[in-house]
Structure formats: structure tokens, C-alpha cells
């Protein structure tokens, strides 16, 4: 079975290289992997002690970051090696402050896995949330390298739980321990014979709770807001924006809008700007604006500051809920005690399901529902504060996953 799997991965790799000729994103995926082994072999010496963390993309990196920080602090003589599968993670966080070495994960062929593990020779390995690469996991298991799943979440539809899923079920045997988010995941693992499972919750709650302890000041946002009720629209996609722009253009309440689109390509930013009939300023134009407080809409055509911007929100709209797999991270605005509005697709995200059920978050499906949700939140302070309080309390009550995981590791592997 490994031979067939290896062949399929090699074929996929060949096809990806062809697609890279016409796709800039896939080109990053292929070009970035060309220097992985030379980077590792120059940065890691045979005598170095290392710990390996793997994140599929940016969201998993953020999820694993609290664990990485505490592991790095507890094992200061180890080098942290961080890998990403996706360009959307690697390109944004390749210069992160936590890892000693950050690279793409080579495709999961037997040859790549052998060379990678030989180069890194980790004492411990952590996979964040998901991504189960059979060759890497099998070699980690063969070499008796303790491997852990952090903030794992399992669903019945996954191949592990199907009659045809024995190959991937066997890959799970490589994990020394599964730290999962919920009871359902624990039950599913138990159903296929894995009892080395602990419910620790979602480390993202620790990540977002820590945001409150940082300096989130942005003078230009404060000047723009000028003590006016402000809706922050984060990670919006065109399907979100079609409804949001309609609302912005017809809104008669005294309210301002900050839009941080998911895609900040210049042509799409200009198209968004042109569609809005209110007075608009871009982040890239803010230095030329004489009075930011005179604008109604602020479009953020840069990355990396959305979290701080949420601290100025009175209401948040989080995008992605009209696409697949669904809504983006709602925990960042939630930690600031802000009521949240999202689109209809959120069933893959436990925190979104919980907050919708608790009524701290409002799911809308069309223009009418969006208009009503915003109007109620703008015009009724009590409703806005109540829903915001539900959100902040939800974050506070779900902390400490990181300590639970790290304490377990420290007990097994004392310094």
C-alpha cells in the first residue's frame, strides 16, 4: 500500500509542477520546496537537539503558537523546526519569531520523509489539528520519535472511520497521544481502538485571550473612529462584500466601517473602493489623508493588523461564511467582547456553532437578515453589550488547553 501511495504522491507532485506554470500560488508551493533540504542541512547540525511542529497553514500556526511558545521556553536548548504545507501559511509566517528554522514540508514521498527526518532528527514532533502524512508518520513511529496531535478534531466523514480507511487508520498508530478539542473526537478515536486520547480543548482560546495583554493601539484607527460606532469587517470575500456594500451605501445610522478583505490584490481593492458611494480611504493612502475622521469607510489593503483593529470594533462581521469550508476566525473579535455577524456556512467550526447557539454570534443568509442584524446591534446598546459579553465570557471559559498539553509533555519528558 505504501508503494501505491508513494506513486500517487509522485504523480500529484508532477501535476502540481505543471499547474505551477500558470498559477502564481502553486508556483510558490513548488519553488519554496526547492531549497528545503539545503536550508535544513545548513541550519541544523547533527549534534543539535530539535523539536518539530507542523502546521498545514496560517490558521493551524496560530492554533499551535501557544504550545510552541511554552515548549520553546521549557526546552531552551532545543531548536524549533516549523513546517508549513500551504503557501498561505508559509509566506505570511516564514519570518516568525518562534522557530529557529521555518520551511515548507516536502511532499510526502518515502525519499523526502527519510531525508527530512534525518536532517531534523527531532526529539519530539507535533502535528497541529490535522494533516496526517503516512510516510512521515510511519518513519517517526519506526524511529520511536514521540509524536503528538495538538487540538485535533475528528468527524465521522473522515476516512479513518470508513470501511476503506485502514491505511490512514494505521497512520494514526504513530501518535503517542491525541490532544483533542471535544468529546465527539474522543469517542470517534475510541471507536477505532485508540484510547491514548485527552480532551484538552482548543489552544486558539489561549492564543486569542493573550491578545488582550498586548498593546493593540493604532493611532490612525483611533483617529478614523473618532468615538463613532464602528463595524469592523474582517476577512471578507466578494460574496460577503456584495451584501455589505449594499448595506454601507444605504445605511442612515451614524456608523463607520473598516473593511479588511481576505484578498488584497490591488485590482480587487480598487473594485471594492469604487463600489462604495461613501467617503473611502485606503490604508495605503492614509498618510496623504488630512483628516481621517472625515471618512466613513476605511479599507485595509495590508495584512497583519486585523487583530488590533478588532479592538476598536463595536460590532464585527467575519467573512467566509458564504463559501467553503466556511467562516474565518471568530475568536479574535470574540475575545474583545464584540457581537459578531457571520454568513450561513459555519458547521465545520465548533466555536461558531457554540456562539450562534449562545446568541453571541448572529448567522445571516441574505441581505434582509444582514440589514436587520446590523440595525438591531447599532440601535440597541443593551443587545450589543449582552451579545458582546457572551462572546468574551465564552473565550475566558475555554482557556488553558495549552497548559494541559504542555504539562503532559513536561511530565513525560522532563528537562
mmCIF file of N, CA and C in Angstrom, residues 2 110 113-114 117 122 134-147 170-171 173-176:
data_model
loop_
_atom_site.group_PDB
_atom_site.id
_atom_site.type_symbol
_atom_site.label_atom_id
_atom_site.label_comp_id
_atom_site.label_asym_id
_atom_site.label_seq_id
_atom_site.Cartn_x
_atom_site.Cartn_y
_atom_site.Cartn_z
ATOM 1 N N UNK A 2 1.985 1.221 0.723
ATOM 2 C CA UNK A 2 2.872 2.383 0.730
ATOM 3 C C UNK A 2 3.436 2.657 -0.658
ATOM 4 N N UNK A 110 8.415 8.657 0.277
ATOM 5 C CA UNK A 110 9.294 7.950 1.219
ATOM 6 C C UNK A 110 10.683 8.585 1.241
ATOM 7 N N UNK A 113 10.563 11.963 3.086
ATOM 8 C CA UNK A 113 10.349 11.787 4.523
ATOM 9 C C UNK A 113 11.627 11.304 5.210
ATOM 10 N N UNK A 114 12.331 10.360 4.582
ATOM 11 C CA UNK A 114 13.580 9.859 5.162
ATOM 12 C C UNK A 114 14.617 10.973 5.282
ATOM 13 N N UNK A 117 13.492 13.704 8.004
ATOM 14 C CA UNK A 117 13.637 13.281 9.398
ATOM 15 C C UNK A 117 15.106 13.084 9.755
ATOM 16 N N UNK A 122 14.252 15.021 15.030
ATOM 17 C CA UNK A 122 13.568 15.629 16.182
ATOM 18 C C UNK A 122 13.487 14.693 17.383
ATOM 19 N N UNK A 134 1.178 9.800 5.832
ATOM 20 C CA UNK A 134 1.560 8.433 6.202
ATOM 21 C C UNK A 134 3.049 8.144 6.209
ATOM 22 N N UNK A 135 3.799 8.622 5.206
ATOM 23 C CA UNK A 135 5.237 8.327 5.190
ATOM 24 C C UNK A 135 5.966 8.991 6.357
ATOM 25 N N UNK A 136 5.670 10.257 6.586
ATOM 26 C CA UNK A 136 6.303 10.939 7.716
ATOM 27 C C UNK A 136 5.934 10.261 9.031
ATOM 28 N N UNK A 137 4.671 9.961 9.210
ATOM 29 C CA UNK A 137 4.223 9.361 10.464
ATOM 30 C C UNK A 137 4.812 7.967 10.655
ATOM 31 N N UNK A 138 4.887 7.196 9.580
ATOM 32 C CA UNK A 138 5.431 5.849 9.691
ATOM 33 C C UNK A 138 6.899 5.877 10.102
ATOM 34 N N UNK A 139 7.662 6.793 9.529
ATOM 35 C CA UNK A 139 9.088 6.873 9.870
ATOM 36 C C UNK A 139 9.298 7.415 11.281
ATOM 37 N N UNK A 140 8.462 8.358 11.700
ATOM 38 C CA UNK A 140 8.542 8.826 13.083
ATOM 39 C C UNK A 140 8.278 7.665 14.040
ATOM 40 N N UNK A 141 7.299 6.844 13.690
ATOM 41 C CA UNK A 141 6.948 5.692 14.520
ATOM 42 C C UNK A 141 8.088 4.667 14.540
ATOM 43 N N UNK A 142 8.653 4.380 13.368
ATOM 44 C CA UNK A 142 9.750 3.414 13.271
ATOM 45 C C UNK A 142 10.956 3.847 14.107
ATOM 46 N N UNK A 143 11.210 5.153 14.120
ATOM 47 C CA UNK A 143 12.373 5.667 14.847
ATOM 48 C C UNK A 143 12.041 6.032 16.295
ATOM 49 N N UNK A 144 10.836 5.673 16.713
ATOM 50 C CA UNK A 144 10.391 5.864 18.103
ATOM 51 C C UNK A 144 10.519 7.323 18.554
ATOM 52 N N UNK A 145 10.145 8.219 17.647
ATOM 53 C CA UNK A 145 10.124 9.646 17.966
ATOM 54 C C UNK A 145 8.722 9.992 18.452
ATOM 55 N N UNK A 146 8.564 10.390 19.701
ATOM 56 C CA UNK A 146 7.225 10.686 20.237
ATOM 57 C C UNK A 146 6.532 11.770 19.417
ATOM 58 N N UNK A 147 5.326 11.457 18.966
ATOM 59 C CA UNK A 147 4.574 12.330 18.062
ATOM 60 C C UNK A 147 3.200 12.599 18.649
ATOM 61 N N UNK A 170 -4.020 3.136 10.187
ATOM 62 C CA UNK A 170 -2.705 2.674 10.613
ATOM 63 C C UNK A 170 -1.750 3.838 10.841
ATOM 64 N N UNK A 171 -1.914 4.899 10.059
ATOM 65 C CA UNK A 171 -1.050 6.076 10.242
ATOM 66 C C UNK A 171 -1.251 6.693 11.622
ATOM 67 N N UNK A 173 -1.543 5.221 14.325
ATOM 68 C CA UNK A 173 -0.807 4.479 15.346
ATOM 69 C C UNK A 173 0.521 5.153 15.689
ATOM 70 N N UNK A 174 0.952 6.067 14.850
ATOM 71 C CA UNK A 174 2.217 6.755 15.090
ATOM 72 C C UNK A 174 2.126 7.768 16.222
ATOM 73 N N UNK A 175 0.912 8.189 16.568
ATOM 74 C CA UNK A 175 0.776 9.224 17.589
ATOM 75 C C UNK A 175 0.882 8.633 18.990
ATOM 76 N N UNK A 176 1.775 9.203 19.776
ATOM 77 C CA UNK A 176 1.897 8.810 21.177
ATOM 78 C C UNK A 176 0.656 9.238 21.947
#
